């Protein structure tokens, strides 16, 4: 069996930036075990697999360790592959996922994703979080999937040097850290509980939590956001009440073939 493989840098204007994802188009679903092995072999933050079902695509995402229920950058990367490499011409692509239907609009290599908005509840700042991050946040929240720590300045976010062993023991899949930005409405970094991905370069799904928080705090609905990882990535976001728009660009880094 041979499978096409695309590696795409999402939320990026050029290669070697943004967040890399592998994308594997399928004609029919492989076994879960085989998809996990492919994701582990790829050793990227996420590998996306999709199967076309008439007017929509079924889409699943795997890290090197587990299947996850929502991934922004690998969704953007999948849309990029569909439009750029598979000659798809409709104005929007529809994905059926474990998080429901997701819609991605496309114009001139700019992709706008329609994702769910996730609320979060304020909780007490704990010593476990402070020790894990090596700095004490001013606020701490627990969301649907992720924990979020709020700091005072962008410099605080960039200076974080977490103990990833302690981060992996915290609640939630991701630990989002955020603060007001200097040149952007807000900045963030995202630390992950998996040992294989200690820091995610650019995390679209984290903005399902970030955007509602900053909309309430800043009293506005549109944002220019920046994820301040080593690779870095820019996102344009819009708060729509129960949904968020998360938009950015993508570039193809590599195409290849998987032999099974």
Short mmCIF file of C-alpha atoms in Angstrom, two decimals:
data_model
loop_
_atom_site.label_atom_id
_atom_site.label_comp_id
_atom_site.label_asym_id
_atom_site.label_seq_id
_atom_site.Cartn_x
_atom_site.Cartn_y
_atom_site.Cartn_z
CA UNK A 1 0.00 0.00 0.00
CA UNK A 2 1.22 3.51 -0.84
CA UNK A 3 -0.16 6.69 0.76
CA UNK A 4 0.49 10.30 -0.17
CA UNK A 5 2.04 12.40 2.57
CA UNK A 6 2.19 16.19 2.82
CA UNK A 7 4.05 18.19 5.45
CA UNK A 8 2.66 21.69 5.86
CA UNK A 9 3.71 24.63 8.03
CA UNK A 10 0.45 26.14 9.30
CA UNK A 11 -0.03 29.71 10.52
CA UNK A 12 3.08 30.53 8.51
CA UNK A 13 4.03 32.78 5.60
CA UNK A 14 7.22 30.82 4.90
CA UNK A 15 8.70 27.44 5.73
CA UNK A 16 10.47 26.84 9.04
CA UNK A 17 7.86 28.90 10.90
CA UNK A 18 4.38 28.28 12.24
CA UNK A 19 3.40 24.76 13.29
CA UNK A 20 4.26 21.72 11.16
CA UNK A 21 1.62 19.05 10.50
CA UNK A 22 1.60 15.91 8.40
CA UNK A 23 -1.50 15.35 6.26
CA UNK A 24 -2.43 11.94 4.86
CA UNK A 25 -5.42 11.79 2.45
CA UNK A 26 -7.18 8.41 2.47
CA UNK A 27 -9.80 6.69 0.33
CA UNK A 28 -11.00 4.67 3.32
CA UNK A 29 -10.11 4.60 6.99
CA UNK A 30 -7.09 2.71 8.23
CA UNK A 31 -7.12 0.99 11.61
CA UNK A 32 -6.61 3.24 14.62
CA UNK A 33 -3.45 1.32 15.48
CA UNK A 34 -1.94 1.94 12.03
CA UNK A 35 -2.77 5.65 12.12
CA UNK A 36 -1.12 5.92 15.55
CA UNK A 37 1.99 4.21 14.19
CA UNK A 38 2.13 6.58 11.20
CA UNK A 39 1.79 9.59 13.53
CA UNK A 40 4.54 8.24 15.76
CA UNK A 41 6.78 7.65 12.74
CA UNK A 42 6.14 11.19 11.49
CA UNK A 43 7.04 12.53 14.94
CA UNK A 44 5.35 15.89 14.35
CA UNK A 45 2.97 17.63 16.74
CA UNK A 46 0.00 16.25 14.76
CA UNK A 47 -0.76 14.05 11.79
CA UNK A 48 -4.15 14.58 10.15
CA UNK A 49 -6.00 11.91 8.21
CA UNK A 50 -9.08 12.60 6.11
CA UNK A 51 -11.52 10.67 3.93
CA UNK A 52 -13.85 12.38 1.46
CA UNK A 53 -17.54 11.58 1.96
CA UNK A 54 -19.33 13.32 -0.89
CA UNK A 55 -19.70 17.01 -0.02
CA UNK A 56 -17.65 16.86 3.20
CA UNK A 57 -14.49 15.27 4.60
CA UNK A 58 -14.16 13.15 7.73
CA UNK A 59 -11.07 14.36 9.61
CA UNK A 60 -9.10 12.90 12.52
CA UNK A 61 -5.95 14.07 14.29
CA UNK A 62 -3.21 12.06 16.01
CA UNK A 63 -0.22 13.20 18.05
CA UNK A 64 2.72 10.78 18.32
CA UNK A 65 0.94 9.34 21.39
CA UNK A 66 -2.84 9.80 21.23
CA UNK A 67 -5.82 10.80 19.12
CA UNK A 68 -7.17 14.25 20.04
CA UNK A 69 -10.63 15.76 19.63
CA UNK A 70 -9.67 19.12 18.09
CA UNK A 71 -6.60 20.53 16.36
CA UNK A 72 -6.46 23.90 14.67
CA UNK A 73 -3.18 23.90 12.80
CA UNK A 74 -3.64 20.40 11.35
CA UNK A 75 -7.14 21.42 10.20
CA UNK A 76 -5.68 24.44 8.45
CA UNK A 77 -2.96 22.20 6.97
CA UNK A 78 -5.59 19.73 5.73
CA UNK A 79 -7.57 22.50 4.04
CA UNK A 80 -4.35 23.73 2.44
CA UNK A 81 -3.65 20.26 1.01
CA UNK A 82 -7.22 19.92 -0.29
CA UNK A 83 -7.11 23.28 -2.06
CA UNK A 84 -3.48 23.44 -3.15
CA UNK A 85 -2.75 19.82 -4.03
CA UNK A 86 -6.10 18.08 -4.63
CA UNK A 87 -7.65 20.72 -6.93
CA UNK A 88 -10.66 21.42 -4.71
CA UNK A 89 -12.56 24.47 -5.94
CA UNK A 90 -15.54 25.02 -3.62
CA UNK A 91 -15.37 28.27 -1.60
CA UNK A 92 -15.35 26.37 1.71
CA UNK A 93 -14.42 22.89 2.90
CA UNK A 94 -16.50 21.09 5.54
CA UNK A 95 -14.87 18.67 7.97
CA UNK A 96 -16.79 16.20 10.12
CA UNK A 97 -14.81 15.64 13.32
CA UNK A 98 -15.09 14.49 16.92
CA UNK A 99 -15.81 18.16 17.74
CA UNK A 100 -18.64 18.40 15.21
CA UNK A 101 -18.61 20.05 11.82
CA UNK A 102 -15.82 22.53 11.14
CA UNK A 103 -15.84 24.95 8.22
CA UNK A 104 -12.78 26.43 6.51
CA UNK A 105 -13.06 29.31 4.02
CA UNK A 106 -10.27 29.89 1.54
CA UNK A 107 -9.03 32.88 -0.40
CA UNK A 108 -5.54 33.41 -1.83
CA UNK A 109 -3.79 30.93 0.49
CA UNK A 110 -5.54 32.49 3.51
CA UNK A 111 -7.65 30.06 5.49
CA UNK A 112 -10.37 31.02 7.96
CA UNK A 113 -11.59 28.27 10.30
CA UNK A 114 -14.93 28.25 12.12
CA UNK A 115 -14.37 26.57 15.50
CA UNK A 116 -16.34 26.24 18.75
CA UNK A 117 -15.90 28.88 21.46
CA UNK A 118 -14.88 27.35 24.81
CA UNK A 119 -15.62 29.17 28.05
CA UNK A 120 -13.43 28.81 31.14
CA UNK A 121 -13.87 29.27 34.87
CA UNK A 122 -11.49 31.09 37.18
CA UNK A 123 -9.78 28.89 39.74
CA UNK A 124 -7.24 29.49 42.49
CA UNK A 125 -3.61 29.90 41.44
CA UNK A 126 -1.83 26.88 42.88
CA UNK A 127 1.75 26.22 43.87
CA UNK A 128 1.77 23.23 41.48
CA UNK A 129 1.18 25.54 38.54
CA UNK A 130 3.63 28.14 39.83
CA UNK A 131 6.37 25.53 40.25
CA UNK A 132 5.64 23.98 36.87
CA UNK A 133 5.96 27.34 35.11
CA UNK A 134 8.71 28.78 37.27
CA UNK A 135 6.61 31.94 37.64
CA UNK A 136 3.34 32.83 39.34
CA UNK A 137 0.46 33.84 37.06
CA UNK A 138 -1.90 36.60 38.15
CA UNK A 139 -4.96 34.51 37.20
CA UNK A 140 -5.67 30.85 36.48
CA UNK A 141 -8.61 29.33 34.60
CA UNK A 142 -9.87 25.84 33.77
CA UNK A 143 -11.57 25.37 30.43
CA UNK A 144 -13.28 22.55 28.59
CA UNK A 145 -9.97 20.89 27.74
CA UNK A 146 -7.11 23.16 28.78
CA UNK A 147 -5.84 25.13 31.75
CA UNK A 148 -4.99 28.79 31.12
CA UNK A 149 -2.57 30.96 33.10
CA UNK A 150 -2.73 34.74 32.65
CA UNK A 151 0.34 36.94 33.13
CA UNK A 152 0.83 40.71 33.16
CA UNK A 153 3.16 41.27 30.20
CA UNK A 154 4.43 39.75 26.97
CA UNK A 155 7.90 39.70 28.50
CA UNK A 156 6.57 37.39 31.23
CA UNK A 157 5.32 34.97 28.56
CA UNK A 158 8.55 34.97 26.57
CA UNK A 159 10.64 34.44 29.73
CA UNK A 160 8.80 31.29 30.85
CA UNK A 161 11.04 28.24 31.26
CA UNK A 162 8.70 25.50 32.47
CA UNK A 163 9.57 22.22 34.13
CA UNK A 164 7.86 19.95 31.60
CA UNK A 165 7.85 17.01 33.99
CA UNK A 166 5.68 19.05 36.35
CA UNK A 167 3.56 20.42 33.49
CA UNK A 168 2.72 16.85 32.43
CA UNK A 169 1.22 16.20 35.88
CA UNK A 170 -1.24 19.12 35.69
CA UNK A 171 -4.91 18.88 34.74
CA UNK A 172 -5.88 19.40 31.11
CA UNK A 173 -4.30 18.53 27.78
CA UNK A 174 -2.58 21.92 27.40
CA UNK A 175 -1.38 24.65 29.72
CA UNK A 176 -2.03 27.93 27.89
CA UNK A 177 -0.08 30.98 29.05
CA UNK A 178 -1.19 34.40 27.84
CA UNK A 179 -0.75 38.13 28.35
CA UNK A 180 -1.44 41.42 26.54
CA UNK A 181 0.89 41.85 23.56
CA UNK A 182 3.17 44.71 22.61
CA UNK A 183 2.38 44.61 18.88
CA UNK A 184 -0.60 42.24 19.05
CA UNK A 185 -3.82 42.19 21.05
CA UNK A 186 -2.53 39.22 23.02
CA UNK A 187 0.30 36.70 22.96
CA UNK A 188 0.44 33.14 24.17
CA UNK A 189 2.54 30.04 24.58
CA UNK A 190 1.13 26.53 24.94
CA UNK A 191 2.76 23.73 26.92
CA UNK A 192 1.50 20.19 26.42
CA UNK A 193 1.20 17.30 28.84
CA UNK A 194 2.74 14.85 26.35
CA UNK A 195 6.46 14.20 26.65
CA UNK A 196 6.80 14.12 22.85
CA UNK A 197 5.46 17.69 22.43
CA UNK A 198 6.57 19.81 25.41
CA UNK A 199 5.67 23.10 23.68
CA UNK A 200 3.31 23.36 20.73
CA UNK A 201 4.59 25.98 18.24
CA UNK A 202 1.20 27.44 17.20
CA UNK A 203 -2.03 26.04 18.64
CA UNK A 204 -5.22 26.93 16.80
CA UNK A 205 -7.48 25.05 19.21
CA UNK A 206 -6.06 26.95 22.21
CA UNK A 207 -7.64 30.06 20.70
CA UNK A 208 -11.08 28.48 21.25
CA UNK A 209 -10.37 29.35 24.91
CA UNK A 210 -8.17 32.43 24.42
CA UNK A 211 -10.52 34.39 22.16
CA UNK A 212 -13.61 34.36 24.45
CA UNK A 213 -11.41 35.36 27.41
CA UNK A 214 -9.81 38.30 25.59
CA UNK A 215 -13.13 39.35 24.04
CA UNK A 216 -14.57 39.73 27.53
CA UNK A 217 -11.47 41.42 28.93
CA UNK A 218 -10.85 43.85 26.05
CA UNK A 219 -14.47 44.42 25.01
CA UNK A 220 -13.78 43.74 21.34
CA UNK A 221 -14.42 40.91 18.90
CA UNK A 222 -11.48 40.92 16.45
CA UNK A 223 -7.90 40.21 17.41
CA UNK A 224 -4.42 39.93 16.01
CA UNK A 225 -2.75 37.25 18.10
CA UNK A 226 0.78 35.89 18.22
CA UNK A 227 2.01 32.61 19.67
CA UNK A 228 5.48 33.37 20.98
CA UNK A 229 7.14 29.97 20.60
CA UNK A 230 10.58 29.58 19.07
CA UNK A 231 9.01 29.13 15.60
CA UNK A 232 6.27 31.70 16.22
CA UNK A 233 2.99 32.17 14.41
CA UNK A 234 0.40 34.89 13.73
CA UNK A 235 -3.35 34.37 13.86
CA UNK A 236 -6.29 36.61 13.08
CA UNK A 237 -9.23 35.75 15.33
CA UNK A 238 -12.85 36.84 15.63
CA UNK A 239 -15.29 36.14 18.44
CA UNK A 240 -18.81 35.21 17.27
CA UNK A 241 -20.47 34.24 20.56
CA UNK A 242 -20.66 30.46 20.42
CA UNK A 243 -18.04 30.23 17.65
CA UNK A 244 -14.60 31.68 16.92
CA UNK A 245 -12.96 32.40 13.60
CA UNK A 246 -9.27 31.51 13.51
CA UNK A 247 -7.39 32.45 10.36
CA UNK A 248 -3.90 32.23 8.94
CA UNK A 249 -1.74 31.12 6.04
CA UNK A 250 0.04 27.86 5.25
CA UNK A 251 2.94 26.68 3.10
CA UNK A 252 3.87 23.23 1.89
CA UNK A 253 7.28 22.11 3.11
CA UNK A 254 7.41 18.57 1.71
CA UNK A 255 5.48 15.94 -0.26
CA UNK A 256 6.22 12.24 -0.18
CA UNK A 257 4.94 8.68 -0.17
CA UNK A 258 4.35 6.29 2.72
CA UNK A 259 5.04 2.63 1.87
CA UNK A 260 3.16 0.08 3.97
#
